[in-house]
Coordinates of C-alpha atoms (C1' of nucleotides) in Angstrom, one line a residue:
Chain A
X24 CA -5.5 3.4 -5.6
X25 CA -8.4 4.0 -3.6
X26 CA -9.6 2.6 -0.4
X27 CA -13.0 1.3 -1.6
X28 CA -11.8 -1.7 -3.2
X29 CA -9.0 -2.9 -0.3
X30 CA -12.0 -2.5 1.9
X31 CA -14.3 -4.1 0.1
X32 CA -12.4 -7.4 0.2
X33 CA -11.5 -6.8 3.9
X34 CA -13.8 -9.0 5.3
X35 CA -13.2 -12.4 5.5
X36 CA -16.9 -13.8 4.3
X37 CA -15.9 -11.3 0.9
X38 CA -12.4 -12.6 0.8
X39 CA -13.9 -16.1 0.8
X40 CA -16.6 -15.1 -1.8
X41 CA -13.8 -13.6 -4.2
X42 CA -11.6 -16.9 -3.8
X43 CA -14.9 -19.1 -4.5
X44 CA -15.4 -16.8 -7.8
X45 CA -11.4 -17.6 -8.4
X46 CA -11.7 -20.9 -10.0
X47 CA -15.8 -20.1 -11.4
X48 CA -18.8 -18.7 -11.6
X49 CA -21.3 -19.1 -9.6
X50 CA -25.5 -17.8 -9.2
X51 CA -25.9 -16.6 -5.7
X52 CA -27.1 -20.0 -3.7
X53 CA -24.6 -21.8 -4.7
X54 CA -22.2 -19.5 -3.5
X55 CA -24.7 -19.4 0.3
X56 CA -23.9 -23.4 -0.2
X57 CA -20.3 -23.7 -0.7
X58 CA -19.2 -21.5 1.6
X59 CA -21.9 -22.2 4.5
X60 CA -23.5 -18.6 4.2
X61 CA -27.0 -17.2 4.3
X62 CA -28.4 -17.1 1.0
X63 CA -29.2 -13.5 2.2
X64 CA -25.8 -12.5 3.6
X65 CA -24.4 -13.5 0.8
X66 CA -26.7 -11.1 -1.6
X67 CA -25.5 -8.7 0.1
X68 CA -21.8 -9.4 0.3
X69 CA -22.0 -9.7 -3.7
X70 CA -24.3 -6.5 -3.3
X71 CA -20.8 -4.7 -1.5
X72 CA -18.8 -5.9 -3.5
X73 CA -20.5 -5.5 -7.3
X74 CA -20.6 -1.4 -6.0
X75 CA -17.2 -2.0 -5.4
X76 CA -16.2 -3.0 -8.9
X77 CA -14.9 -6.5 -7.9
X78 CA -18.0 -8.4 -9.1
X79 CA -20.4 -8.1 -11.9
X80 CA -23.3 -10.3 -12.4
X81 CA -25.1 -11.9 -15.4
X82 CA -28.6 -13.1 -15.6
X83 CA -29.2 -16.5 -16.4
X84 CA -32.2 -18.2 -16.7
X85 CA -33.6 -17.7 -12.8
X86 CA -29.9 -16.7 -11.5
X87 CA -28.1 -14.6 -11.4
X88 CA -24.4 -15.2 -12.3
X89 CA -21.3 -13.5 -10.5
X90 CA -18.3 -13.1 -11.1
X91 CA -14.4 -11.8 -11.0
X92 CA -14.0 -8.6 -12.9
X93 CA -10.0 -7.9 -13.6
X94 CA -9.9 -4.5 -13.4
X95 CA -9.5 -3.7 -9.5
X96 CA -7.1 -6.6 -9.2
X97 CA -4.9 -4.7 -12.1
X98 CA -5.2 -1.5 -9.6
X99 CA -3.6 -3.1 -6.8
X100 CA -1.5 -5.1 -9.2
X101 CA -0.2 -1.5 -10.5
X102 CA -0.3 -0.3 -6.7
X103 CA 2.0 -2.8 -5.7
X104 CA 4.3 -2.1 -9.1
X105 CA 4.7 1.4 -7.6
X106 CA 6.1 -0.1 -4.6
X107 CA 9.0 -2.7 -5.9
X108 CA 11.3 -0.4 -7.4
X109 CA 11.4 1.1 -3.8
X110 CA 12.1 -2.4 -1.3
X111 CA 16.1 -2.7 -2.4
X112 CA 16.0 1.4 -1.8
X113 CA 14.6 0.9 1.4
X114 CA 17.0 -2.0 2.2
X115 CA 19.4 0.9 3.1
X116 CA 17.6 4.0 2.7
X117 CA 15.9 3.0 5.9
X118 CA 19.4 2.9 7.7
X119 CA 20.3 5.9 5.9
X120 CA 16.7 7.8 6.9
X121 CA 17.6 6.7 10.6
X122 CA 20.6 8.3 10.6
X123 CA 20.3 11.2 8.4
X124 CA 16.7 12.5 10.1
X125 CA 17.2 15.6 11.4
X126 CA 19.9 15.3 13.9
X127 CA 21.2 18.6 12.6
X128 CA 23.4 19.3 15.8
X129 CA 24.1 15.7 16.5
X130 CA 27.2 14.1 15.9
X131 CA 26.9 10.0 16.0
X132 CA 29.5 9.5 18.6
X133 CA 28.0 8.2 20.8
Chain B
X30 CA -4.5 -14.2 1.8
X31 CA -5.7 -13.4 5.1
X32 CA -7.9 -10.3 4.9
X33 CA -6.0 -8.7 7.9
X34 CA -3.7 -7.3 6.1
X35 CA -6.8 -5.9 3.2
X36 CA -8.7 -4.9 6.3
X37 CA -5.9 -3.1 7.6
X38 CA -5.4 -1.1 4.2
X39 CA -9.1 0.0 3.7
X40 CA -9.3 2.1 5.8
X41 CA -8.5 5.7 4.4
X42 CA -6.4 7.7 6.6
X43 CA -4.4 4.3 6.7
X44 CA -3.8 3.8 3.0
X45 CA -2.4 7.0 3.2
X46 CA 0.0 6.7 5.3
X47 CA 1.1 3.4 3.5
X48 CA 1.4 5.5 0.5
X49 CA 3.5 8.2 2.0
X50 CA 6.4 5.7 3.8
X51 CA 5.8 4.0 0.7
X52 CA 8.2 7.2 -0.2
X53 CA 10.3 7.0 2.9
X54 CA 10.1 5.6 6.5
X55 CA 9.2 9.2 9.1
X56 CA 8.7 9.6 12.8
X57 CA 4.9 9.7 13.9
X58 CA 4.7 13.8 14.3
X59 CA 6.3 14.0 10.7
X60 CA 3.5 11.6 9.2
X61 CA -0.4 13.5 11.7
X62 CA 2.2 17.5 10.2
X63 CA 2.5 15.5 6.5
X64 CA -1.2 14.2 5.8
X65 CA -3.1 16.7 8.3
X66 CA -4.2 14.1 11.5
X67 CA -3.8 14.1 14.6
X68 CA -1.0 12.8 16.4
X69 CA -3.8 10.0 18.5
X70 CA -5.4 9.2 15.3
X71 CA -1.8 8.5 13.9
X72 CA -0.7 6.3 16.6
X73 CA -3.6 4.6 16.2
X74 CA -4.0 4.1 12.6
X75 CA -0.3 3.3 13.0
X76 CA -0.6 0.8 15.9
X77 CA -3.3 -0.6 13.4
X78 CA -1.1 -0.9 10.8
X79 CA 1.2 -2.7 12.7
X80 CA -0.8 -5.3 13.9
X81 CA -1.6 -6.4 10.7
X82 CA 2.2 -6.6 10.4
X83 CA 1.3 -3.7 7.4
X84 CA 4.5 -1.4 8.9
X85 CA 7.4 -2.3 12.0
X86 CA 8.8 0.4 14.3
X87 CA 12.5 1.3 14.5
X88 CA 13.2 3.6 17.5
X89 CA 15.2 6.6 17.2
X90 CA 16.5 8.8 20.0
X91 CA 13.0 10.4 21.3
X92 CA 10.6 9.2 18.7
X93 CA 9.6 6.3 16.5
X94 CA 10.2 5.6 13.1
X95 CA 7.8 3.4 10.8
X96 CA 8.6 2.0 7.9
X97 CA 6.8 -0.7 5.2
X98 CA 7.5 -4.0 5.5
X99 CA 7.7 -6.0 2.2
X100 CA 6.1 -9.6 3.3
X101 CA 1.7 -8.2 3.5
X102 CA 2.6 -6.9 0.4
X103 CA 4.3 -9.8 -1.7
X104 CA 1.1 -11.7 -0.3
X105 CA -1.1 -9.8 -2.2
X106 CA 0.8 -10.0 -5.0
X107 CA 1.2 -13.2 -4.4
X108 CA -2.2 -14.0 -4.5
X109 CA -3.1 -11.4 -7.3
X110 CA -0.4 -13.9 -9.3
X111 CA -3.0 -17.1 -8.8
X112 CA -5.3 -15.0 -10.7
X113 CA -3.7 -14.3 -12.8
X114 CA -3.5 -18.0 -15.1
X115 CA -7.3 -17.1 -14.9
X116 CA -8.3 -13.9 -16.8
X117 CA -7.8 -15.4 -20.5
X118 CA -9.4 -18.3 -19.5
X119 CA -12.1 -16.2 -18.1
X120 CA -12.6 -14.5 -21.0
X121 CA -14.4 -17.8 -22.9
X122 CA -14.7 -19.3 -19.5
X123 CA -17.8 -17.3 -18.6
X124 CA -19.9 -17.4 -21.9
X125 CA -18.6 -21.4 -21.3
X126 CA -19.9 -21.3 -17.5
X127 CA -23.4 -19.6 -18.5
X128 CA -24.0 -21.8 -20.9
X129 CA -23.4 -25.2 -18.9
X130 CA -25.1 -24.2 -15.9
X131 CA -27.0 -26.4 -15.2
X132 CA -29.3 -26.4 -18.1
X133 CA -29.6 -30.1 -18.3
X134 CA -32.9 -30.8 -20.2
X135 CA -32.5 -27.4 -22.1
X136 CA -31.7 -27.2 -25.1
X137 CA -30.7 -23.8 -26.3
X138 CA -32.7 -22.9 -29.3
X139 CA -34.6 -20.2 -26.7
Chain C
dA2 C1' 16.6 15.6 38.2
dA3 C1' 13.5 18.4 35.8
dG4 C1' 11.8 20.2 31.8
dA5 C1' 10.4 19.7 27.1
dC6 C1' 9.3 16.7 23.2
dA7 C1' 7.1 12.6 20.5
dT8 C1' 4.2 8.8 21.1
dA9 C1' 0.8 6.4 23.5
dT10 C1' -3.5 5.1 26.1
dT11 C1' -7.9 6.1 27.1
dC12 C1' -13.0 7.7 27.4
dT13 C1' -17.2 9.2 25.6
dC14 C1' -19.8 9.7 21.2
dG15 C1' -21.7 8.4 17.2
dT16 C1' -22.0 5.4 13.0
dC17 C1' -21.5 2.4 10.4
dA18 C1' -21.4 -2.5 9.3
dA19 C1' -22.8 -7.7 9.7
dG20 C1' -25.8 -11.3 11.3
dG21 C1' -30.5 -12.8 11.5
dA22 C1' -34.9 -13.5 10.5
dA23 C1' -39.2 -13.1 8.0
dT24 C1' -40.6 -10.9 3.9
dA25 C1' -40.8 -8.4 -0.7
dT26 C1' -39.1 -9.2 -5.2
dA27 C1' -38.3 -11.1 -9.7
dT28 C1' -38.7 -14.6 -12.8
dT29 C1' -39.0 -19.3 -14.8
dG30 C1' -41.5 -23.9 -16.0
dT31 C1' -45.4 -25.8 -16.4
Chain D
dA28 C1' -51.7 -17.4 -14.8
dC29 C1' -49.9 -20.2 -11.0
dA30 C1' -46.5 -22.1 -8.5
dA31 C1' -42.0 -22.7 -7.7
dT32 C1' -37.4 -21.5 -7.6
dA33 C1' -33.5 -17.7 -6.7
dT34 C1' -32.5 -13.3 -5.1
dA35 C1' -32.9 -8.9 -3.0
dT36 C1' -34.6 -5.8 0.3
dT37 C1' -36.0 -4.7 4.9
dC38 C1' -35.6 -4.1 9.6
dC39 C1' -33.5 -5.3 14.2
dT40 C1' -30.2 -6.0 17.5
dT41 C1' -25.3 -5.9 18.5
dG42 C1' -20.2 -5.0 17.9
dA43 C1' -16.1 -2.8 15.7
dC44 C1' -14.2 1.6 14.4
dG45 C1' -13.2 6.5 14.1
dA46 C1' -13.2 11.0 15.7
dG47 C1' -12.4 14.3 18.9
dA48 C1' -9.9 15.2 23.7
dA49 C1' -7.3 15.2 28.1
dT50 C1' -4.4 12.1 29.1
dA51 C1' -0.2 8.8 30.8
dT52 C1' 4.1 7.4 29.7
dG53 C1' 8.0 7.3 28.2
dT54 C1' 12.5 9.3 26.3
dC55 C1' 16.1 12.9 25.6
dT56 C1' 18.6 17.1 26.8
dT57 C1' 21.5 19.7 30.0

DNA sequence: AAGACATATTCTCGTCAAGGAATATATTGT
DNA sequence: ACAATATATTCCTTGACGAGAATATGTCTT
């Protein structure tokens, strides 16, 4: 899991853009209009998102339709999946770890 | 979905910390040691992660054991879930949208 | 209580990123 | 080709962030 993807999503305006594109692809102007962000900033944010592989462009007439790409989200999902196995283990492992945490010469009768 | 969580994870060192804690809780010093990051920076990063609700602390003796919290990850997962339904629809919806995208007076015989 | 150990905090500096405004660069439709 | 429209880019300023170094704040242990 690279931090680049998460960093791209970790900016309020960009997250809004992604949430908008979640519903349907949109051209730059309409994204700007719907979110109340000026067009240049939208272009910049889309640039970041594109470099991070989060979105892709499809030119249609004189506009550029931006849409989400599935890969980065699948990657995040896979990453999260590698956690899931551990949550149950974690619940008691925490106490286990707390107890066994390098208290070699110590006896717990405190 | 708030960008705060993603922003917290969108930093290389912090992501490494999270990946380490994925395996097991650890005290600050050991995190620093294992990742080769100086203790003060680790403390700072842990502070950010804690404020974002990604980790929590458990004082044990004179150290502070940091461990992951499940909630933020579940939140991300839920967010991703709201996408999944759309991926299949998206595949053809893209073309659909591209075609029907405000080309009212246009006929596609180009 | 003192000393040792673990962690947090402060300060400074350099860098990077974001917003605003203006402008450049297409690309289209007539 | 021209005017219009859509998007990208540049320049600037400002604020936030991260690393480094030094130091402060705890908190056991004896």
